CSV table of C-alpha atoms in Angstrom, one decimal:
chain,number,residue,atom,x,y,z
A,1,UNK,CA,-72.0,-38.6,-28.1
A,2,UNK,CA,-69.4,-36.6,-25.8
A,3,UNK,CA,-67.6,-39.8,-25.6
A,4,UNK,CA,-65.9,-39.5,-29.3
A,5,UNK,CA,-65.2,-35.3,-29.1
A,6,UNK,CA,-61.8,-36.6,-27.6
A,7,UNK,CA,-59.9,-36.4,-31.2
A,8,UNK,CA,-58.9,-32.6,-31.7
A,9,UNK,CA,-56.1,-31.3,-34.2
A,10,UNK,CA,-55.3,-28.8,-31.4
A,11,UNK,CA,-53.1,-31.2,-29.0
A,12,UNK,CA,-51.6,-32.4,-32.4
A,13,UNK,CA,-50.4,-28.9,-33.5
A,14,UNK,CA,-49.0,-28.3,-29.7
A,15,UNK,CA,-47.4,-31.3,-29.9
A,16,UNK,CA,-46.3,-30.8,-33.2
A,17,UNK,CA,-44.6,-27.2,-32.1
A,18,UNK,CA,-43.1,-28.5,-28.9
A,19,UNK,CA,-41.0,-31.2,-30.7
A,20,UNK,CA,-40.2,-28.2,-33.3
A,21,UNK,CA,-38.9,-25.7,-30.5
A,22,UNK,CA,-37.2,-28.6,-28.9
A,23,UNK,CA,-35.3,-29.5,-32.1
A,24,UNK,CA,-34.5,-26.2,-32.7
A,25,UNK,CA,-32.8,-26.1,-29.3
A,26,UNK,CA,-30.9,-29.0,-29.4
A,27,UNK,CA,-29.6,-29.0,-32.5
A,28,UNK,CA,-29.0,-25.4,-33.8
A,29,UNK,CA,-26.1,-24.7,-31.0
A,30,UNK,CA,-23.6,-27.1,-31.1
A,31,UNK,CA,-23.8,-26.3,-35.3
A,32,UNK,CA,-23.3,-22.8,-34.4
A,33,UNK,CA,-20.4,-23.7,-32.5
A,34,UNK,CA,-18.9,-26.0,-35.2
A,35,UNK,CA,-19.3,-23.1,-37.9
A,36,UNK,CA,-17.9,-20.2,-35.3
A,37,UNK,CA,-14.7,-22.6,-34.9
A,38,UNK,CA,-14.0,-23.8,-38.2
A,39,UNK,CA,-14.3,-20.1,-39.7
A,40,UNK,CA,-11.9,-18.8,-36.7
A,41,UNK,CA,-9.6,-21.2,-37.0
A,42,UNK,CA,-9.3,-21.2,-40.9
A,43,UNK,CA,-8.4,-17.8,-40.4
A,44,UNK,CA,-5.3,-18.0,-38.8
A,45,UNK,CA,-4.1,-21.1,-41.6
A,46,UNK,CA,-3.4,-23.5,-39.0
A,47,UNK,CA,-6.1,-26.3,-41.0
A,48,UNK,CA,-4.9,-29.9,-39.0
A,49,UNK,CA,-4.9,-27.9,-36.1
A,50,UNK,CA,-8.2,-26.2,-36.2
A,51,UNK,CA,-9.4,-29.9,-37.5
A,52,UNK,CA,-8.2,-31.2,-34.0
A,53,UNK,CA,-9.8,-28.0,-32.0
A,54,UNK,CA,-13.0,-28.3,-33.9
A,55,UNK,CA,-13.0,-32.5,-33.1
A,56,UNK,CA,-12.1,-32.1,-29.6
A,57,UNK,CA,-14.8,-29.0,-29.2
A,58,UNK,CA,-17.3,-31.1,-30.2
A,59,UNK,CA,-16.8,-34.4,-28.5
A,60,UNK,CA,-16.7,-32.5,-25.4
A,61,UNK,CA,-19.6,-30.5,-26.3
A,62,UNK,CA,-21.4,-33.9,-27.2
A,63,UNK,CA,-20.0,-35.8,-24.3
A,64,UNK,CA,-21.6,-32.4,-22.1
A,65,UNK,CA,-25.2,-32.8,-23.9
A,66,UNK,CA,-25.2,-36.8,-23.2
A,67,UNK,CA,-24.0,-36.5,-19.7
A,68,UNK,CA,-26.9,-33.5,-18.6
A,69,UNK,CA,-29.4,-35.3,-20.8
A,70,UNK,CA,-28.8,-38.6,-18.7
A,71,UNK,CA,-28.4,-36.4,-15.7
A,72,UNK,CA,-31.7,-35.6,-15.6
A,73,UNK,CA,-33.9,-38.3,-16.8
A,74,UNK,CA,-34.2,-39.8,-13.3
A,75,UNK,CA,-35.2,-36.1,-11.8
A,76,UNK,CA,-37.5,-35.1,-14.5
A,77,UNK,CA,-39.6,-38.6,-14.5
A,78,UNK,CA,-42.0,-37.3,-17.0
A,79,UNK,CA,-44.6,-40.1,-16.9
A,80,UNK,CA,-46.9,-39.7,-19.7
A,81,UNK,CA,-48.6,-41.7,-22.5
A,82,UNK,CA,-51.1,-40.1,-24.6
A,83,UNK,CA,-54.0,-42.2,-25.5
A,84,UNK,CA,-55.5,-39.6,-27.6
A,85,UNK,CA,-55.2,-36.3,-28.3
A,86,UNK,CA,-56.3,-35.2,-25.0
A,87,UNK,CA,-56.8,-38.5,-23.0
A,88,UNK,CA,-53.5,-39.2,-21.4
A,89,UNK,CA,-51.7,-41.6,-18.5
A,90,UNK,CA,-49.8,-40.2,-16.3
A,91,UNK,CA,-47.9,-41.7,-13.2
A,92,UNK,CA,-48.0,-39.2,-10.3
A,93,UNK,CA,-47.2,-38.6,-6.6
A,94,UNK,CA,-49.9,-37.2,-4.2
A,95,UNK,CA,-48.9,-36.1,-1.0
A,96,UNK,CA,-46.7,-39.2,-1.0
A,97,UNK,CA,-49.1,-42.0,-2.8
A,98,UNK,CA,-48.4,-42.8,-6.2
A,99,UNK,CA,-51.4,-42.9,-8.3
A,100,UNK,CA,-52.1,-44.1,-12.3
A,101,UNK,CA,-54.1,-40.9,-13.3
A,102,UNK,CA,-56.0,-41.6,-16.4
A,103,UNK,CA,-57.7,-38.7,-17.4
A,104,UNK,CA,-59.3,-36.4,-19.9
A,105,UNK,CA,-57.5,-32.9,-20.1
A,106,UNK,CA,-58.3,-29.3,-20.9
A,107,UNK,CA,-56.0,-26.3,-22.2
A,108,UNK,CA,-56.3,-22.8,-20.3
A,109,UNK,CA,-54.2,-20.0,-21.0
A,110,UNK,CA,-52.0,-22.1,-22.2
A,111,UNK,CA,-51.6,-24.5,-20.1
A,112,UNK,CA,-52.7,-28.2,-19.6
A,113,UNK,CA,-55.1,-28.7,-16.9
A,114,UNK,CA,-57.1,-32.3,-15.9
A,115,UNK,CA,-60.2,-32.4,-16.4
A,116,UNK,CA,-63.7,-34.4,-14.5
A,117,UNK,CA,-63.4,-37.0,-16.9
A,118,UNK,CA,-61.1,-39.8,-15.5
A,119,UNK,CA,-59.7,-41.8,-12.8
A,120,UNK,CA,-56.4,-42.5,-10.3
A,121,UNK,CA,-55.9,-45.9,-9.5
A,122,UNK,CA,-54.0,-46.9,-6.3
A,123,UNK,CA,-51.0,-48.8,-6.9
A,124,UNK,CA,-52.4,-52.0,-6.5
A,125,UNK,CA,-55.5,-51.6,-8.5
A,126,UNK,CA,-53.1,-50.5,-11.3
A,127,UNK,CA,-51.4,-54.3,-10.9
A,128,UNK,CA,-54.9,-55.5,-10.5
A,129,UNK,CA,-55.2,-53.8,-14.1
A,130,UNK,CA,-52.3,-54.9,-15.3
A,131,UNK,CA,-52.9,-58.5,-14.2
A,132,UNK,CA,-55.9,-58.1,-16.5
A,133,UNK,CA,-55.3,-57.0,-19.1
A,134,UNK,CA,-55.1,-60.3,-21.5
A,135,UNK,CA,-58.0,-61.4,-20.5
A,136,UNK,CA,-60.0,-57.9,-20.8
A,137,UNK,CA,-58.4,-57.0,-24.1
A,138,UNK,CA,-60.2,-60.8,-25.5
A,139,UNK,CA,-63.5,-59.3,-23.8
A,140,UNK,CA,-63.2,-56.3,-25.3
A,141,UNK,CA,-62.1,-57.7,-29.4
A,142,UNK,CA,-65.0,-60.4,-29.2
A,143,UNK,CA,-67.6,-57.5,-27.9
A,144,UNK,CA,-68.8,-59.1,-25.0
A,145,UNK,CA,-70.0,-57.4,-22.1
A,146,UNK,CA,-68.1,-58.3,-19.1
A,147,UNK,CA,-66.6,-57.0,-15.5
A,148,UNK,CA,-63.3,-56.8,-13.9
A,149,UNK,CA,-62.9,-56.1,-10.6
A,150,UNK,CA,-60.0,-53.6,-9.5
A,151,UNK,CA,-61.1,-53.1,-5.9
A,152,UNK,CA,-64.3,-53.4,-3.6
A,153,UNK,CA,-65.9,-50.4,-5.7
A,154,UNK,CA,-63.6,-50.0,-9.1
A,155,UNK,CA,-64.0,-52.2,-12.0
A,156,UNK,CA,-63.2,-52.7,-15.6
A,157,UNK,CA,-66.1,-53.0,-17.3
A,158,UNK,CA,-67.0,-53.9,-21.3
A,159,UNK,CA,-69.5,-52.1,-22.1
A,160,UNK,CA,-71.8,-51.4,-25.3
A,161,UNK,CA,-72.7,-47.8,-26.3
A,162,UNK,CA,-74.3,-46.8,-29.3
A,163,UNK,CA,-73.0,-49.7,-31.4
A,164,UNK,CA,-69.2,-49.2,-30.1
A,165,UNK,CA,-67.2,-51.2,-27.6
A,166,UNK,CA,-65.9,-49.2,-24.8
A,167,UNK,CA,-63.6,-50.5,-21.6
A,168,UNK,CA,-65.1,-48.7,-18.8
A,169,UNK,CA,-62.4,-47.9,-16.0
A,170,UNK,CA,-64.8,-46.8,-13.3
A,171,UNK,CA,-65.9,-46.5,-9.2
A,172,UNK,CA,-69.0,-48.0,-8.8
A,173,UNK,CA,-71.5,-47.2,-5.9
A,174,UNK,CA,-74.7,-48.9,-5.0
A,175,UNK,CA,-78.4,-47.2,-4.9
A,176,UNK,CA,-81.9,-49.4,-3.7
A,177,UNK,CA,-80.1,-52.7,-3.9
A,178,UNK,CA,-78.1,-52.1,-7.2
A,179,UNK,CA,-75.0,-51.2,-8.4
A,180,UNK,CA,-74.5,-48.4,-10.5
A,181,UNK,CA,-71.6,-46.6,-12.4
A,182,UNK,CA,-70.2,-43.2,-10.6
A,183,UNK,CA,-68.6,-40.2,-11.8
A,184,UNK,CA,-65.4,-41.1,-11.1
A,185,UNK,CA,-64.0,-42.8,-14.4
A,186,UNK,CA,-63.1,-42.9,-18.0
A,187,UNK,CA,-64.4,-45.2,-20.8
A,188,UNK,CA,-62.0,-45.6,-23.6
A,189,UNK,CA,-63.0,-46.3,-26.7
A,190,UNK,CA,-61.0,-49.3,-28.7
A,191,UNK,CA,-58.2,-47.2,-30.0
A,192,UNK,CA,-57.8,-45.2,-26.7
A,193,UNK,CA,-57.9,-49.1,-25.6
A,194,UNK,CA,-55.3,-50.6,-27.5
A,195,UNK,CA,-53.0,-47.3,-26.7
A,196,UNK,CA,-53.2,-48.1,-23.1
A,197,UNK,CA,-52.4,-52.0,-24.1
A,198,UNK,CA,-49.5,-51.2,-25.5
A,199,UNK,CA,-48.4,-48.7,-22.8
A,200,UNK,CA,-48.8,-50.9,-20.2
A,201,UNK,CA,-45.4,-52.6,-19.3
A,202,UNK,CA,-43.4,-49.1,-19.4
A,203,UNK,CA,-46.2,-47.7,-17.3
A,204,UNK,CA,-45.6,-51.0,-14.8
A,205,UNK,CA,-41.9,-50.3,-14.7
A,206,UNK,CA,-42.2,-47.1,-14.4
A,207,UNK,CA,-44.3,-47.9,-11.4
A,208,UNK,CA,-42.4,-50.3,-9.4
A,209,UNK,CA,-39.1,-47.8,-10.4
A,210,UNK,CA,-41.2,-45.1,-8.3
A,211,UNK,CA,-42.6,-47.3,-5.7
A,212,UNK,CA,-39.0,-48.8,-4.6
């Protein structure tokens, strides 16, 4: 049951907001700066000359945005993909080891925190993945119950629960002789699935672009 409580309106009203304030702040001041120029230059009657001011004033202010926007998309590098509302991929260094967090997350005061439910992949279990995923994607839209294998303990496995498909991204460990899923992991359900499908090659170049 706790596997389907993933699909809140919450995230979908902060994202909504965010995009709003962002808008807002890229778009309302180089208006304001058209209207302040236009009106001050009208003023004084010079029209073909405040035309060429106002033209010039904002090409360079475009020309400014563009430049600091491309600036700092290599800096920035924010990695994420949202699977669902709260189930997200991000890409992530850790004390120098780039890891493929895929994870279950929380708000708390306001602020986005990860929570038990998930899983980091090394590097090379994420190609391992990757490598996969044709093959696990047929698995998982025919139903059948199958296993991957990402490293000595981590697997991808299709799994059946409660009449729904899941693809199990999980460390397994072994108890009297038999091997048995661990905490560490998340099972997405076929949307979440097909989210992470699609994802998958700009999370891979985003990858090797980090790991160069």
């Amino acid at each position: 049951g706790h596997l389907c409580k993933s699909q809140t309106p919450m995230a979908t009203t902060k994202k909504d907001t965010s995009s709003n304030v962002e808008n807002d702040s890229s778009e309302d001041k180089p208006v304001k700066a058209k209207s302040e120029l236009k009106f001050s230059s009208l003023k004084k009657g010079g029209k073909r000359k405040a035309d060429t001011k106002l033209s010039s004033s904002s090409d360079s202010i475009d020309k400014s945005k563009k430049a600091k926007t491309e600036d700092s998309k290599p800096s920035e590098k924010k990695a994420v993909w949202e699977l669902s509302s709260k189930r997200k991929v991000k890409v992530e260094n850790w004390k120098g080891m780039w890891l493929i967090n895929m994870r279950e997350f929380y708000t708390k005061d306001g602020k986005e925190l990860p929570g038990r439910k998930g899983i980091s992949l090394k590097v090379d279990q994420w190609e391992k993945l990757y490598s996969q995923l044709s093959d696990i994607d047929a698995k998982a839209q025919s139903g059948e119950e199958s296993e991957f294998s990402l490293s000595s303990r981590r697997k991808t496995r299709i799994i059946q629960h409660r009449g729904n498909t899941l693809v199990d991204i999980r460390e397994m460990y072994t108890k009297d002789g038999k091997e048995l899923p661990g905490k560490k992991g998340i099972a997405l359900n076929m949307d979440q699935w097909q989210k992470l499908v699609e994802f998958a090659t700009d999370i891979d170049e985003h990858v090797k672009e980090s790991t160069k």
